[in-house]
Tab-separated table of C-alpha atoms in Angstrom:
chain	number	residue	atom	x	y	z
T	29	MET	CA	8.089	-8.744	17.463
T	30	SER	CA	5.550	-11.703	17.416
T	31	GLY	CA	2.528	-10.272	15.588
T	32	LYS	CA	1.867	-10.383	11.960
T	33	PHE	CA	2.462	-7.681	9.395
T	34	ILE	CA	0.329	-7.743	6.533
T	35	THR	CA	0.323	-5.094	3.649
T	36	PHE	CA	-2.013	-4.525	0.733
T	37	GLU	CA	-0.628	-3.010	-2.605
T	38	GLY	CA	-2.073	-1.931	-5.946
T	39	GLY	CA	-2.752	0.780	-8.285
T	40	GLU	CA	-5.587	3.467	-7.980
T	41	GLY	CA	-9.158	1.861	-7.619
T	42	SER	CA	-7.789	-1.685	-6.967
T	43	GLY	CA	-10.069	-2.170	-4.201
T	44	LYS	CA	-7.662	-2.381	-1.289
T	45	THR	CA	-9.424	-0.334	1.189
T	46	THR	CA	-12.666	-1.958	0.732
T	47	ILE	CA	-11.170	-5.339	1.434
T	48	ALA	CA	-8.982	-4.282	4.126
T	49	ASN	CA	-12.115	-3.304	6.239
T	50	LEU	CA	-13.849	-6.509	5.323
T	51	LEU	CA	-10.874	-8.441	6.276
T	52	ARG	CA	-10.267	-6.599	9.639
T	53	ASP	CA	-13.909	-7.273	10.589
T	54	LYS	CA	-13.812	-10.928	9.757
T	55	LEU	CA	-10.322	-11.566	11.755
T	56	GLU	CA	-11.766	-9.749	14.600
T	57	LYS	CA	-14.791	-12.131	14.663
T	58	ASP	CA	-12.261	-14.999	14.264
T	59	GLY	CA	-10.778	-13.875	17.556
T	60	TYR	CA	-7.817	-11.846	16.309
T	61	SER	CA	-6.562	-8.556	17.562
T	62	VAL	CA	-6.290	-6.344	14.428
T	63	VAL	CA	-4.914	-2.863	13.687
T	64	LEU	CA	-5.917	-1.502	10.421
T	65	THR	CA	-4.032	1.349	9.252
T	66	ARG	CA	-2.740	2.979	5.986
T	67	GLU	CA	0.293	4.838	4.285
T	68	PRO	CA	1.021	7.522	3.920
T	69	GLY	CA	-0.677	8.365	7.197
T	70	GLY	CA	-1.945	6.321	10.126
T	71	VAL	CA	-0.683	8.582	12.952
T	72	ALA	CA	-1.069	12.457	13.168
T	73	ILE	CA	2.583	13.502	12.076
T	74	ALA	CA	2.457	10.948	9.130
T	75	GLU	CA	-1.179	12.127	8.209
T	76	GLN	CA	0.071	16.004	8.024
T	77	ILE	CA	3.088	14.694	5.732
T	78	ARG	CA	0.337	12.943	3.683
T	79	ASP	CA	-1.586	16.148	3.398
T	80	ILE	CA	1.525	17.832	1.728
T	81	ILE	CA	2.082	14.715	-0.545
T	82	VAL	CA	-1.466	14.447	-1.987
T	83	ASP	CA	-2.370	18.073	-2.194
T	84	VAL	CA	-3.493	18.609	-5.665
T	85	ASN	CA	-1.706	22.379	-5.672
T	86	ASN	CA	1.679	20.628	-5.164
T	87	THR	CA	2.329	19.841	-8.734
T	88	LYS	CA	5.794	21.259	-8.617
T	89	MET	CA	7.070	18.873	-6.192
T	90	ASP	CA	10.301	17.254	-7.007
T	91	SER	CA	10.463	13.468	-7.521
T	92	ARG	CA	13.179	12.847	-4.655
T	93	THR	CA	11.212	15.230	-2.349
T	94	GLU	CA	8.166	13.101	-2.912
T	95	ALA	CA	10.050	9.828	-2.219
T	96	LEU	CA	11.698	11.202	0.940
T	97	LEU	CA	8.414	12.517	2.370
T	98	TYR	CA	6.834	9.098	1.770
T	99	ALA	CA	9.888	7.499	3.715
T	100	SER	CA	9.580	10.198	6.446
T	101	SER	CA	5.786	9.554	7.059
T	102	ARG	CA	6.433	5.712	6.791
T	103	ARG	CA	9.107	5.990	9.549
T	104	GLN	CA	6.795	7.948	11.898
T	105	HIS	CA	4.066	5.544	11.357
T	106	LEU	CA	6.163	2.511	11.888
T	107	VAL	CA	7.597	3.499	15.255
T	108	GLU	CA	4.425	5.042	16.682
T	109	LYS	CA	1.871	2.618	15.430
T	110	VAL	CA	2.918	-0.578	13.548
T	111	ILE	CA	5.840	-1.642	15.904
T	112	PRO	CA	4.034	-1.345	19.187
T	113	ALA	CA	1.116	-3.417	17.565
T	114	LEU	CA	3.338	-6.220	16.480
T	115	LYS	CA	5.162	-6.288	20.008
T	116	GLU	CA	1.552	-6.703	21.526
T	117	ASN	CA	1.061	-9.699	19.061
T	118	LYS	CA	-1.596	-8.084	17.015
T	119	VAL	CA	-2.270	-8.569	13.220
T	120	VAL	CA	-1.448	-5.327	11.405
T	121	ILE	CA	-3.024	-4.712	8.085
T	122	CYS	CA	-1.626	-1.737	6.386
T	123	ASP	CA	-3.041	-0.005	3.089
T	124	ARG	CA	0.422	0.442	1.268
T	125	TYR	CA	3.950	0.316	2.634
T	126	VAL	CA	7.359	0.101	1.038
T	127	ASP	CA	6.450	-1.487	-2.202
T	128	SER	CA	4.377	1.606	-3.109
T	129	SER	CA	7.377	3.558	-3.000
T	130	LEU	CA	9.374	1.190	-5.186
T	131	VAL	CA	6.826	1.340	-7.874
T	132	TYR	CA	5.422	4.863	-7.696
T	133	GLN	CA	8.827	6.699	-7.086
T	134	GLY	CA	11.198	3.983	-8.188
T	135	ILE	CA	9.657	3.125	-11.551
T	136	GLY	CA	6.908	5.621	-12.084
T	137	ARG	CA	9.163	8.830	-11.191
T	138	GLY	CA	12.212	6.958	-12.731
T	139	LEU	CA	14.297	7.192	-9.341
T	140	GLY	CA	15.142	3.523	-9.681
T	141	ILE	CA	13.987	0.512	-7.422
T	142	ASP	CA	17.295	-0.164	-5.774
T	143	GLU	CA	17.727	3.647	-4.733
T	144	VAL	CA	14.197	3.998	-3.303
T	145	TYR	CA	14.498	0.329	-1.608
T	146	ASN	CA	17.824	1.362	0.141
T	147	MET	CA	16.255	4.661	1.223
T	148	ASN	CA	13.236	2.896	2.721
T	149	LEU	CA	15.510	0.067	4.338
T	150	PHE	CA	17.037	2.816	6.369
T	151	ALA	CA	13.897	4.698	7.168
T	152	THR	CA	12.322	1.179	8.336
T	153	GLU	CA	15.304	-0.421	9.849
T	154	ASN	CA	14.711	-3.299	7.345
T	155	ILE	CA	11.296	-4.108	8.742
T	156	LEU	CA	9.304	-5.756	5.987
T	157	PRO	CA	5.896	-7.367	5.827
T	158	ASP	CA	5.347	-10.953	6.780
T	159	LEU	CA	2.771	-11.183	3.752
T	160	THR	CA	1.992	-8.551	0.799
T	161	ILE	CA	-1.024	-8.831	-1.329
T	162	PHE	CA	-0.954	-7.348	-4.714
T	163	PHE	CA	-4.260	-6.414	-5.964
T	164	ASP	CA	-3.810	-7.047	-9.736
T	165	ILE	CA	-6.000	-4.776	-11.918
T	166	LYS	CA	-5.198	-3.099	-15.019
T	167	PRO	CA	-4.802	0.709	-14.516
T	168	GLU	CA	-7.756	1.588	-17.104
T	169	LEU	CA	-10.266	-0.274	-14.911
T	170	GLY	CA	-8.792	0.810	-11.722
T	171	LEU	CA	-9.085	4.677	-12.854
T	172	GLN	CA	-12.523	4.107	-14.064
T	173	ARG	CA	-13.595	2.929	-10.686
T	174	VAL	CA	-11.922	6.075	-9.103
T	175	TYR	CA	-13.697	8.532	-11.197
T	176	SER	CA	-17.130	6.640	-10.891
T	177	ASN	CA	-16.768	6.739	-6.990
T	178	LYS	CA	-18.081	10.107	-6.132
T	179	ASN	CA	-17.315	9.441	-2.301
T	180	ARG	CA	-13.561	9.002	-3.018
T	181	GLU	CA	-10.921	11.814	-2.542
T	182	ILE	CA	-9.179	12.611	-5.960
T	183	ASN	CA	-5.591	13.230	-4.862
T	184	ARG	CA	-2.607	14.404	-6.853
T	185	LEU	CA	-1.644	11.035	-7.979
T	186	ASP	CA	-4.930	10.195	-9.358
T	187	LEU	CA	-4.501	13.133	-11.868
T	188	GLU	CA	-1.437	11.557	-13.367
T	189	LYS	CA	-1.621	10.576	-17.014
T	190	LEU	CA	-2.469	7.033	-17.844
T	191	ASP	CA	1.034	6.190	-19.047
T	192	PHE	CA	2.078	7.122	-15.398
T	193	HIS	CA	-0.212	4.604	-14.021
T	194	GLN	CA	0.684	1.892	-16.584
T	195	LYS	CA	4.387	2.355	-15.326
T	196	VAL	CA	3.220	1.707	-11.904
T	197	TYR	CA	1.374	-1.416	-12.960
T	198	ASP	CA	4.319	-2.819	-14.762
T	199	GLY	CA	6.223	-1.874	-11.795
T	200	TYR	CA	4.296	-3.961	-9.452
T	201	LEU	CA	4.552	-6.855	-11.800
T	202	THR	CA	8.313	-6.270	-11.570
T	203	ILE	CA	8.359	-6.481	-7.732
T	204	CYS	CA	6.262	-9.475	-7.654
T	205	ASP	CA	8.907	-11.367	-9.572
T	206	LYS	CA	11.470	-9.711	-7.241
T	207	PHE	CA	10.037	-10.677	-3.943
T	208	PRO	CA	7.928	-14.009	-4.681
T	209	GLU	CA	8.443	-15.336	-1.190
T	210	ARG	CA	6.509	-12.359	0.177
T	211	ILE	CA	4.152	-11.044	-2.371
T	212	ILE	CA	1.099	-12.894	-3.529
T	213	LYS	CA	-0.852	-11.731	-6.702
T	214	ILE	CA	-4.901	-11.721	-6.314
T	215	ASP	CA	-6.987	-10.863	-9.404
T	216	ALA	CA	-8.684	-7.604	-8.476
T	217	SER	CA	-11.049	-7.333	-11.411
T	218	LEU	CA	-13.471	-9.867	-10.010
T	219	SER	CA	-16.392	-8.902	-7.732
T	220	ILE	CA	-15.699	-7.631	-4.161
T	221	GLU	CA	-16.834	-11.043	-2.650
T	222	GLU	CA	-14.486	-13.038	-4.767
T	223	VAL	CA	-11.521	-10.776	-4.097
T	224	TYR	CA	-12.137	-10.793	-0.393
T	225	GLN	CA	-12.566	-14.435	-0.235
T	226	SER	CA	-9.298	-15.027	-2.129
T	227	VAL	CA	-7.469	-12.411	0.334
T	228	TYR	CA	-8.924	-14.066	3.226
T	229	ASN	CA	-7.774	-17.482	2.302
T	230	GLU	CA	-4.202	-16.298	1.712
T	231	VAL	CA	-4.058	-14.411	5.066
T	232	ILE	CA	-5.383	-17.318	6.952
T	233	LYS	CA	-2.604	-19.479	5.729
T	234	HIS	CA	-0.030	-16.992	7.120
T	235	LEU	CA	-1.816	-16.750	10.662
């Protein structure tokens, strides 16, 4: 595979999706062939699994069930969309990937980073991003953004208490230390323009 695999990570309301769209548009203007996608989802089967995961009625979902569903969705998305795009030398920008499972299920749900990591290495056949950008924003501010955006879907994870989102944030800081060769931290509390410029500068270095 000769393309570049770039993933965006961060808590709820960190601005990943907005910046991903801006970045795609700019890279295409720069002459790159870009695929913008998301997890869970990105292809039909994975989107169906996403619907189960984020359904606000599924509050009884077991933590391991949740982790396995994410891994299943990830596998289908990878083989059907990401790998073919990389083989065609495209730049793949993915809103969330393995790191989300490490922090949300591994730490947030208490399943353990190593356990969730090994499960996902099996699901992905050890395919990891070339670059991961962590959108660093305190959970209080991120959730404030979520609830002030009337156009954004409120999903099952948004409804978790603040202490869960704090665990997720702390988890992201942990994996930033664990994978420093791959993960770069960006201050996501700044303006959209400032965050976008920082992200663009880091991505261009890797292209």
